[in-house]
Amino acid sequence: MARSTEPWVSVEYIAAHVGVRKDSIYRWIENRGLPAQKIGKLWKLKLSEVDAWVRDTLHDFLSDEGYGALLASDGAEALRLPGSTSPQASIPVIVVTADRSANVTGAAVLRKPLHLISSRS
């Protein structure tokens, strides 16, 4: 079995990638199960694991709010989702991006960092 060659990245790198402060990453590691490995005094993370955790967390949030959600990492993956190739399909799309200058449209555009507040609170 081949070993993964994905490099470990720092908390600072992940914070910039996700669009949040480092303190949020530390809280997510401790309280919400963000996958990380402590190496010496430093936390190290794998980008693919963090992206999967964010997707799962966002999916759980949307499901808890009563939405059926299919998640995609990018537009190409979204086009492979069931129903996305039908011209009659009316699928609301929520776009999540950290690029503040991106000119994107959808049913909703969420800019990172995300501030998810449940309507059931």
mmCIF file of N, CA and C in Angstrom:
data_model
loop_
_atom_site.group_PDB
_atom_site.id
_atom_site.type_symbol
_atom_site.label_atom_id
_atom_site.label_comp_id
_atom_site.label_asym_id
_atom_site.label_seq_id
_atom_site.Cartn_x
_atom_site.Cartn_y
_atom_site.Cartn_z
ATOM 1 N N MET A 1 0.843 -1.177 0.000
ATOM 2 C CA MET A 1 0.000 0.000 0.000
ATOM 3 C C MET A 1 0.892 1.246 0.000
ATOM 4 N N ALA A 2 0.642 2.158 -0.934
ATOM 5 C CA ALA A 2 1.459 3.358 -1.050
ATOM 6 C C ALA A 2 1.092 4.356 0.040
ATOM 7 N N ARG A 3 2.085 5.026 0.547
ATOM 8 C CA ARG A 3 1.852 6.051 1.562
ATOM 9 C C ARG A 3 1.428 7.338 0.884
ATOM 10 N N SER A 4 0.563 8.065 1.524
ATOM 11 C CA SER A 4 0.118 9.339 0.991
ATOM 12 C C SER A 4 1.284 10.317 0.961
ATOM 13 N N THR A 5 1.408 11.026 -0.131
ATOM 14 C CA THR A 5 2.486 12.010 -0.245
ATOM 15 C C THR A 5 1.989 13.422 0.032
ATOM 16 N N GLU A 6 0.744 13.519 0.489
ATOM 17 C CA GLU A 6 0.208 14.845 0.792
ATOM 18 C C GLU A 6 0.987 15.457 1.952
ATOM 19 N N PRO A 7 1.448 16.687 1.774
ATOM 20 C CA PRO A 7 2.241 17.298 2.849
ATOM 21 C C PRO A 7 1.363 17.768 4.013
ATOM 22 N N TRP A 8 1.979 17.820 5.169
ATOM 23 C CA TRP A 8 1.337 18.429 6.332
ATOM 24 C C TRP A 8 1.416 19.935 6.155
ATOM 25 N N VAL A 9 0.382 20.638 6.618
ATOM 26 C CA VAL A 9 0.392 22.100 6.553
ATOM 27 C C VAL A 9 0.120 22.660 7.941
ATOM 28 N N SER A 10 0.427 23.916 8.113
ATOM 29 C CA SER A 10 0.316 24.568 9.421
ATOM 30 C C SER A 10 -1.091 25.096 9.674
ATOM 31 N N VAL A 11 -1.339 25.420 10.921
ATOM 32 C CA VAL A 11 -2.596 26.060 11.306
ATOM 33 C C VAL A 11 -2.752 27.375 10.557
ATOM 34 N N GLU A 12 -1.666 28.115 10.398
ATOM 35 C CA GLU A 12 -1.718 29.390 9.682
ATOM 36 C C GLU A 12 -2.166 29.186 8.236
ATOM 37 N N TYR A 13 -1.648 28.145 7.600
ATOM 38 C CA TYR A 13 -2.012 27.855 6.215
ATOM 39 C C TYR A 13 -3.495 27.516 6.117
ATOM 40 N N ILE A 14 -3.984 26.671 7.020
ATOM 41 C CA ILE A 14 -5.390 26.271 7.015
ATOM 42 C C ILE A 14 -6.294 27.467 7.308
ATOM 43 N N ALA A 15 -5.897 28.310 8.243
ATOM 44 C CA ALA A 15 -6.699 29.496 8.556
ATOM 45 C C ALA A 15 -6.869 30.370 7.314
ATOM 46 N N ALA A 16 -5.789 30.569 6.568
ATOM 47 C CA ALA A 16 -5.870 31.366 5.342
ATOM 48 C C ALA A 16 -6.719 30.644 4.289
ATOM 49 N N HIS A 17 -6.574 29.340 4.184
ATOM 50 C CA HIS A 17 -7.315 28.554 3.199
ATOM 51 C C HIS A 17 -8.821 28.604 3.454
ATOM 52 N N VAL A 18 -9.209 28.473 4.720
ATOM 53 C CA VAL A 18 -10.619 28.443 5.078
ATOM 54 C C VAL A 18 -11.181 29.857 5.222
ATOM 55 N N GLY A 19 -10.316 30.815 5.495
ATOM 56 C CA GLY A 19 -10.760 32.195 5.637
ATOM 57 C C GLY A 19 -11.192 32.559 7.038
ATOM 58 N N VAL A 20 -10.524 31.967 8.032
ATOM 59 C CA VAL A 20 -10.834 32.262 9.429
ATOM 60 C C VAL A 20 -9.544 32.575 10.184
ATOM 61 N N ARG A 21 -9.683 32.997 11.425
ATOM 62 C CA ARG A 21 -8.507 33.256 12.253
ATOM 63 C C ARG A 21 -7.942 31.947 12.798
ATOM 64 N N LYS A 22 -6.676 31.976 13.168
ATOM 65 C CA LYS A 22 -6.027 30.791 13.742
ATOM 66 C C LYS A 22 -6.764 30.292 14.976
ATOM 67 N N ASP A 23 -7.272 31.213 15.797
ATOM 68 C CA ASP A 23 -8.000 30.820 17.009
ATOM 69 C C ASP A 23 -9.179 29.915 16.685
ATOM 70 N N SER A 24 -9.849 30.183 15.569
ATOM 71 C CA SER A 24 -10.974 29.334 15.168
ATOM 72 C C SER A 24 -10.502 27.918 14.852
ATOM 73 N N ILE A 25 -9.367 27.806 14.173
ATOM 74 C CA ILE A 25 -8.831 26.484 13.840
ATOM 75 C C ILE A 25 -8.520 25.716 15.116
ATOM 76 N N TYR A 26 -7.876 26.366 16.083
ATOM 77 C CA TYR A 26 -7.566 25.697 17.351
ATOM 78 C C TYR A 26 -8.847 25.239 18.060
ATOM 79 N N ARG A 27 -9.889 26.087 18.060
ATOM 80 C CA ARG A 27 -11.164 25.716 18.683
ATOM 81 C C ARG A 27 -11.797 24.527 17.965
ATOM 82 N N TRP A 28 -11.730 24.536 16.638
ATOM 83 C CA TRP A 28 -12.312 23.433 15.865
ATOM 84 C C TRP A 28 -11.577 22.129 16.137
ATOM 85 N N ILE A 29 -10.279 22.198 16.303
ATOM 86 C CA ILE A 29 -9.506 20.990 16.621
ATOM 87 C C ILE A 29 -9.960 20.440 17.971
ATOM 88 N N GLU A 30 -10.056 21.316 18.956
ATOM 89 C CA GLU A 30 -10.372 20.887 20.315
ATOM 90 C C GLU A 30 -11.840 20.527 20.520
ATOM 91 N N ASN A 31 -12.752 21.282 19.910
ATOM 92 C CA ASN A 31 -14.167 21.123 20.229
ATOM 93 C C ASN A 31 -15.001 20.431 19.161
ATOM 94 N N ARG A 32 -14.547 20.451 17.942
ATOM 95 C CA ARG A 32 -15.402 19.950 16.866
ATOM 96 C C ARG A 32 -14.773 18.847 16.038
ATOM 97 N N GLY A 33 -13.636 18.354 16.454
ATOM 98 C CA GLY A 33 -13.062 17.203 15.793
ATOM 99 C C GLY A 33 -12.369 17.461 14.466
ATOM 100 N N LEU A 34 -11.921 18.685 14.230
ATOM 101 C CA LEU A 34 -11.155 18.952 13.015
ATOM 102 C C LEU A 34 -9.927 18.058 13.023
ATOM 103 N N PRO A 35 -9.722 17.245 11.968
ATOM 104 C CA PRO A 35 -8.594 16.299 11.988
ATOM 105 C C PRO A 35 -7.253 17.011 11.952
ATOM 106 N N ALA A 36 -6.432 16.735 12.951
ATOM 107 C CA ALA A 36 -5.117 17.351 13.062
ATOM 108 C C ALA A 36 -4.211 16.414 13.852
ATOM 109 N N GLN A 37 -2.932 16.596 13.658
ATOM 110 C CA GLN A 37 -1.931 15.783 14.350
ATOM 111 C C GLN A 37 -0.985 16.728 15.073
ATOM 112 N N LYS A 38 -0.778 16.494 16.362
ATOM 113 C CA LYS A 38 0.167 17.324 17.102
ATOM 114 C C LYS A 38 1.556 16.733 16.928
ATOM 115 N N ILE A 39 2.451 17.515 16.369
ATOM 116 C CA ILE A 39 3.835 17.107 16.140
ATOM 117 C C ILE A 39 4.699 18.053 16.957
ATOM 118 N N GLY A 40 5.224 17.540 18.057
ATOM 119 C CA GLY A 40 5.939 18.404 18.988
ATOM 120 C C GLY A 40 4.947 19.369 19.615
ATOM 121 N N LYS A 41 5.208 20.659 19.496
ATOM 122 C CA LYS A 41 4.311 21.673 20.048
ATOM 123 C C LYS A 41 3.338 22.218 19.006
ATOM 124 N N LEU A 42 3.481 21.784 17.751
ATOM 125 C CA LEU A 42 2.690 22.351 16.665
ATOM 126 C C LEU A 42 1.625 21.393 16.155
ATOM 127 N N TRP A 43 0.488 21.939 15.774
ATOM 128 C CA TRP A 43 -0.549 21.167 15.115
ATOM 129 C C TRP A 43 -0.263 21.179 13.618
ATOM 130 N N LYS A 44 -0.386 20.026 12.993
ATOM 131 C CA LYS A 44 -0.233 19.904 11.546
ATOM 132 C C LYS A 44 -1.502 19.268 10.989
ATOM 133 N N LEU A 45 -1.860 19.674 9.790
ATOM 134 C CA LEU A 45 -3.098 19.212 9.186
ATOM 135 C C LEU A 45 -2.859 18.849 7.724
ATOM 136 N N LYS A 46 -3.749 18.059 7.179
ATOM 137 C CA LYS A 46 -3.708 17.726 5.755
ATOM 138 C C LYS A 46 -4.881 18.425 5.091
ATOM 139 N N LEU A 47 -4.593 19.131 4.021
ATOM 140 C CA LEU A 47 -5.590 19.951 3.347
ATOM 141 C C LEU A 47 -6.806 19.132 2.918
ATOM 142 N N SER A 48 -6.594 17.945 2.384
ATOM 143 C CA SER A 48 -7.730 17.132 1.930
ATOM 144 C C SER A 48 -8.635 16.744 3.100
ATOM 145 N N GLU A 49 -8.051 16.471 4.264
ATOM 146 C CA GLU A 49 -8.846 16.102 5.439
ATOM 147 C C GLU A 49 -9.637 17.297 5.958
ATOM 148 N N VAL A 50 -9.023 18.467 5.940
ATOM 149 C CA VAL A 50 -9.715 19.681 6.382
ATOM 150 C C VAL A 50 -10.868 20.001 5.438
ATOM 151 N N ASP A 51 -10.611 19.924 4.119
ATOM 152 C CA ASP A 51 -11.675 20.195 3.148
ATOM 153 C C ASP A 51 -12.845 19.233 3.319
ATOM 154 N N ALA A 52 -12.555 17.950 3.556
ATOM 155 C CA ALA A 52 -13.614 16.962 3.773
ATOM 156 C C ALA A 52 -14.392 17.287 5.044
ATOM 157 N N TRP A 53 -13.691 17.698 6.105
ATOM 158 C CA TRP A 53 -14.341 18.044 7.374
ATOM 159 C C TRP A 53 -15.254 19.258 7.185
ATOM 160 N N VAL A 54 -14.782 20.263 6.453
ATOM 161 C CA VAL A 54 -15.595 21.464 6.207
ATOM 162 C C VAL A 54 -16.840 21.085 5.412
ATOM 163 N N ARG A 55 -16.669 20.265 4.377
ATOM 164 C CA ARG A 55 -17.822 19.830 3.575
ATOM 165 C C ARG A 55 -18.832 19.096 4.438
ATOM 166 N N ASP A 56 -18.365 18.151 5.254
ATOM 167 C CA ASP A 56 -19.272 17.389 6.106
ATOM 168 C C ASP A 56 -19.984 18.289 7.108
ATOM 169 N N THR A 57 -19.256 19.237 7.675
ATOM 170 C CA THR A 57 -19.839 20.162 8.648
ATOM 171 C C THR A 57 -20.898 21.032 7.986
ATOM 172 N N LEU A 58 -20.612 21.541 6.790
ATOM 173 C CA LEU A 58 -21.583 22.363 6.072
ATOM 174 C C LEU A 58 -22.800 21.533 5.681
ATOM 175 N N HIS A 59 -22.569 20.308 5.255
ATOM 176 C CA HIS A 59 -23.684 19.420 4.912
ATOM 177 C C HIS A 59 -24.569 19.162 6.130
ATOM 178 N N ASP A 60 -23.941 18.871 7.271
ATOM 179 C CA ASP A 60 -24.699 18.646 8.508
ATOM 180 C C ASP A 60 -25.512 19.870 8.885
ATOM 181 N N PHE A 61 -24.915 21.062 8.764
ATOM 182 C CA PHE A 61 -25.619 22.297 9.100
ATOM 183 C C PHE A 61 -26.845 22.467 8.212
ATOM 184 N N LEU A 62 -26.658 22.305 6.902
ATOM 185 C CA LEU A 62 -27.780 22.471 5.972
ATOM 186 C C LEU A 62 -28.864 21.426 6.234
ATOM 187 N N SER A 63 -28.467 20.195 6.508
ATOM 188 C CA SER A 63 -29.440 19.138 6.819
ATOM 189 C C SER A 63 -30.204 19.457 8.087
ATOM 190 N N ASP A 64 -29.502 19.931 9.110
ATOM 191 C CA ASP A 64 -30.153 20.305 10.368
ATOM 192 C C ASP A 64 -31.153 21.436 10.167
ATOM 193 N N GLU A 65 -30.898 22.274 9.172
ATOM 194 C CA GLU A 65 -31.799 23.392 8.866
ATOM 195 C C GLU A 65 -32.959 22.961 7.971
ATOM 196 N N GLY A 66 -32.984 21.673 7.592
ATOM 197 C CA GLY A 66 -34.098 21.153 6.814
ATOM 198 C C GLY A 66 -33.884 21.135 5.309
ATOM 199 N N TYR A 67 -32.661 21.367 4.846
ATOM 200 C CA TYR A 67 -32.376 21.358 3.414
ATOM 201 C C TYR A 67 -31.777 20.022 3.003
ATOM 202 N N GLY A 68 -32.176 19.548 1.824
ATOM 203 C CA GLY A 68 -31.497 18.408 1.222
ATOM 204 C C GLY A 68 -30.315 18.980 0.463
ATOM 205 N N ALA A 69 -29.133 18.484 0.691
ATOM 206 C CA ALA A 69 -27.952 19.098 0.091
ATOM 207 C C ALA A 69 -27.072 18.065 -0.587
ATOM 208 N N LEU A 70 -26.616 18.418 -1.763
ATOM 209 C CA LEU A 70 -25.562 17.686 -2.456
ATOM 210 C C LEU A 70 -24.400 18.652 -2.521
ATOM 211 N N LEU A 71 -23.233 18.228 -2.081
ATOM 212 C CA LEU A 71 -22.086 19.128 -2.032
ATOM 213 C C LEU A 71 -21.082 18.785 -3.108
ATOM 214 N N ALA A 72 -20.433 19.806 -3.644
ATOM 215 C CA ALA A 72 -19.377 19.631 -4.631
ATOM 216 C C ALA A 72 -18.219 20.538 -4.273
ATOM 217 N N SER A 73 -17.006 20.091 -4.572
ATOM 218 C CA SER A 73 -15.819 20.885 -4.262
ATOM 219 C C SER A 73 -15.614 22.024 -5.248
ATOM 220 N N ASP A 74 -16.125 21.856 -6.457
ATOM 221 C CA ASP A 74 -15.955 22.883 -7.481
ATOM 222 C C ASP A 74 -17.053 22.724 -8.525
ATOM 223 N N GLY A 75 -17.062 23.602 -9.505
ATOM 224 C CA GLY A 75 -18.093 23.585 -10.536
ATOM 225 C C GLY A 75 -18.102 22.315 -11.360
ATOM 226 N N ALA A 76 -16.918 21.781 -11.674
ATOM 227 C CA ALA A 76 -16.843 20.558 -12.472
ATOM 228 C C ALA A 76 -17.496 19.388 -11.733
ATOM 229 N N GLU A 77 -17.232 19.288 -10.441
ATOM 230 C CA GLU A 77 -17.858 18.222 -9.659
ATOM 231 C C GLU A 77 -19.366 18.440 -9.563
ATOM 232 N N ALA A 78 -19.794 19.677 -9.430
ATOM 233 C CA ALA A 78 -21.221 19.983 -9.337
ATOM 234 C C ALA A 78 -21.960 19.545 -10.596
ATOM 235 N N LEU A 79 -21.319 19.677 -11.748
ATOM 236 C CA LEU A 79 -21.961 19.268 -12.995
ATOM 237 C C LEU A 79 -22.128 17.761 -13.104
ATOM 238 N N ARG A 80 -21.378 17.012 -12.314
ATOM 239 C CA ARG A 80 -21.499 15.553 -12.318
ATOM 240 C C ARG A 80 -22.560 15.055 -11.327
ATOM 241 N N LEU A 81 -23.144 15.951 -10.556
ATOM 242 C CA LEU A 81 -24.156 15.547 -9.578
ATOM 243 C C LEU A 81 -25.446 15.149 -10.283
ATOM 244 N N PRO A 82 -26.243 14.275 -9.664
ATOM 245 C CA PRO A 82 -27.519 13.859 -10.276
ATOM 246 C C PRO A 82 -28.418 15.050 -10.590
ATOM 247 N N GLY A 83 -28.954 15.055 -11.807
ATOM 248 C CA GLY A 83 -29.890 16.103 -12.198
ATOM 249 C C GLY A 83 -29.258 17.362 -12.727
ATOM 250 N N SER A 84 -27.960 17.531 -12.588
ATOM 251 C CA SER A 84 -27.342 18.796 -12.986
ATOM 252 C C SER A 84 -27.207 18.938 -14.499
ATOM 253 N N THR A 85 -27.313 17.833 -15.260
ATOM 254 C CA THR A 85 -27.174 17.929 -16.711
ATOM 255 C C THR A 85 -28.502 18.152 -17.401
ATOM 256 N N SER A 86 -29.617 18.068 -16.671
ATOM 257 C CA SER A 86 -30.940 18.261 -17.271
ATOM 258 C C SER A 86 -31.231 19.737 -17.437
ATOM 259 N N PRO A 87 -31.603 20.169 -18.666
ATOM 260 C CA PRO A 87 -31.897 21.597 -18.872
ATOM 261 C C PRO A 87 -33.122 22.059 -18.100
ATOM 262 N N GLN A 88 -34.024 21.129 -17.748
ATOM 263 C CA GLN A 88 -35.209 21.523 -16.984
ATOM 264 C C GLN A 88 -34.953 21.544 -15.485
ATOM 265 N N ALA A 89 -33.808 21.073 -15.062
ATOM 266 C CA ALA A 89 -33.536 20.997 -13.626
ATOM 267 C C ALA A 89 -33.485 22.395 -13.031
ATOM 268 N N SER A 90 -34.164 22.549 -11.933
ATOM 269 C CA SER A 90 -34.143 23.815 -11.209
ATOM 270 C C SER A 90 -33.518 23.541 -9.854
ATOM 271 N N ILE A 91 -32.200 23.594 -9.827
ATOM 272 C CA ILE A 91 -31.467 23.262 -8.614
ATOM 273 C C ILE A 91 -30.851 24.533 -8.054
ATOM 274 N N PRO A 92 -31.287 24.963 -6.871
ATOM 275 C CA PRO A 92 -30.652 26.141 -6.278
ATOM 276 C C PRO A 92 -29.205 25.826 -5.922
ATOM 277 N N VAL A 93 -28.321 26.740 -6.242
ATOM 278 C CA VAL A 93 -26.895 26.547 -5.998
ATOM 279 C C VAL A 93 -26.422 27.578 -4.991
ATOM 280 N N ILE A 94 -25.753 27.089 -3.952
ATOM 281 C CA ILE A 94 -25.120 27.973 -2.978
ATOM 282 C C ILE A 94 -23.624 27.914 -3.243
ATOM 283 N N VAL A 95 -23.027 29.070 -3.474
ATOM 284 C CA VAL A 95 -21.596 29.156 -3.756
ATOM 285 C C VAL A 95 -20.895 29.623 -2.489
ATOM 286 N N VAL A 96 -19.827 28.912 -2.109
ATOM 287 C CA VAL A 96 -19.011 29.305 -0.964
ATOM 288 C C VAL A 96 -17.625 29.628 -1.489
ATOM 289 N N THR A 97 -17.148 30.851 -1.215
ATOM 290 C CA THR A 97 -15.842 31.267 -1.725
ATOM 291 C C THR A 97 -15.154 32.214 -0.748
ATOM 292 N N ALA A 98 -13.846 32.171 -0.768
ATOM 293 C CA ALA A 98 -13.059 33.130 0.012
ATOM 294 C C ALA A 98 -12.615 34.291 -0.858
ATOM 295 N N ASP A 99 -12.844 34.189 -2.164
ATOM 296 C CA ASP A 99 -12.432 35.231 -3.113
ATOM 297 C C ASP A 99 -13.464 36.353 -3.102
ATOM 298 N N ARG A 100 -13.156 37.423 -2.427
ATOM 299 C CA ARG A 100 -14.088 38.542 -2.297
ATOM 300 C C ARG A 100 -14.311 39.271 -3.619
ATOM 301 N N SER A 101 -13.378 39.127 -4.558
ATOM 302 C CA SER A 101 -13.524 39.823 -5.834
ATOM 303 C C SER A 101 -14.219 38.962 -6.890
ATOM 304 N N ALA A 102 -14.508 37.692 -6.562
ATOM 305 C CA ALA A 102 -15.135 36.788 -7.524
ATOM 306 C C ALA A 102 -16.540 37.268 -7.855
ATOM 307 N N ASN A 103 -16.835 37.315 -9.144
ATOM 308 C CA ASN A 103 -18.166 37.702 -9.601
ATOM 309 C C ASN A 103 -18.942 36.423 -9.877
ATOM 310 N N VAL A 104 -19.552 35.858 -8.837
ATOM 311 C CA VAL A 104 -20.283 34.605 -8.953
ATOM 312 C C VAL A 104 -21.734 34.828 -8.561
ATOM 313 N N THR A 105 -22.583 33.978 -9.104
ATOM 314 C CA THR A 105 -24.000 34.072 -8.772
ATOM 315 C C THR A 105 -24.504 32.699 -8.364
ATOM 316 N N GLY A 106 -25.579 32.705 -7.646
ATOM 317 C CA GLY A 106 -26.225 31.479 -7.211
ATOM 318 C C GLY A 106 -27.429 31.857 -6.375
ATOM 319 N N ALA A 107 -28.148 30.853 -5.874
ATOM 320 C CA ALA A 107 -29.270 31.130 -4.981
ATOM 321 C C ALA A 107 -28.777 31.920 -3.774
ATOM 322 N N ALA A 108 -27.533 31.631 -3.393
ATOM 323 C CA ALA A 108 -26.866 32.372 -2.324
ATOM 324 C C ALA A 108 -25.368 32.288 -2.570
ATOM 325 N N VAL A 109 -24.665 33.333 -2.210
ATOM 326 C CA VAL A 109 -23.210 33.342 -2.267
ATOM 327 C C VAL A 109 -22.726 33.603 -0.853
ATOM 328 N N LEU A 110 -22.042 32.628 -0.275
ATOM 329 C CA LEU A 110 -21.517 32.745 1.076
ATOM 330 C C LEU A 110 -20.029 33.042 0.988
ATOM 331 N N ARG A 111 -19.611 34.112 1.600
ATOM 332 C CA ARG A 111 -18.199 34.490 1.602
ATOM 333 C C ARG A 111 -17.546 33.972 2.870
ATOM 334 N N LYS A 112 -16.360 33.418 2.712
ATOM 335 C CA LYS A 112 -15.596 32.971 3.879
ATOM 336 C C LYS A 112 -14.981 34.186 4.537
ATOM 337 N N PRO A 113 -14.852 34.200 5.843
ATOM 338 C CA PRO A 113 -15.233 33.141 6.769
ATOM 339 C C PRO A 113 -16.755 33.047 6.909
ATOM 340 N N LEU A 114 -17.229 31.845 7.041
ATOM 341 C CA LEU A 114 -18.657 31.604 7.193
ATOM 342 C C LEU A 114 -19.090 31.907 8.613
ATOM 343 N N HIS A 115 -20.267 32.466 8.726
ATOM 344 C CA HIS A 115 -20.876 32.714 10.032
ATOM 345 C C HIS A 115 -22.222 32.023 10.009
ATOM 346 N N LEU A 116 -22.241 30.744 10.385
ATOM 347 C CA LEU A 116 -23.447 29.945 10.340
ATOM 348 C C LEU A 116 -24.208 30.081 11.644
ATOM 349 N N ILE A 117 -25.434 30.592 11.533
ATOM 350 C CA ILE A 117 -26.287 30.773 12.696
ATOM 351 C C ILE A 117 -27.583 30.020 12.410
ATOM 352 N N SER A 118 -27.896 29.086 13.248
ATOM 353 C CA SER A 118 -29.075 28.274 13.043
ATOM 354 C C SER A 118 -30.329 29.106 13.227
ATOM 355 N N SER A 119 -31.308 28.866 12.344
ATOM 356 C CA SER A 119 -32.601 29.542 12.483
ATOM 357 C C SER A 119 -33.414 28.908 13.589
ATOM 358 N N ARG A 120 -32.940 27.789 14.103
ATOM 359 C CA ARG A 120 -33.659 27.059 15.161
ATOM 360 C C ARG A 120 -33.149 27.398 16.539
ATOM 361 N N SER A 121 -32.260 28.377 16.631
ATOM 362 C CA SER A 121 -31.681 28.735 17.934
ATOM 363 C C SER A 121 -32.699 29.413 18.796
#
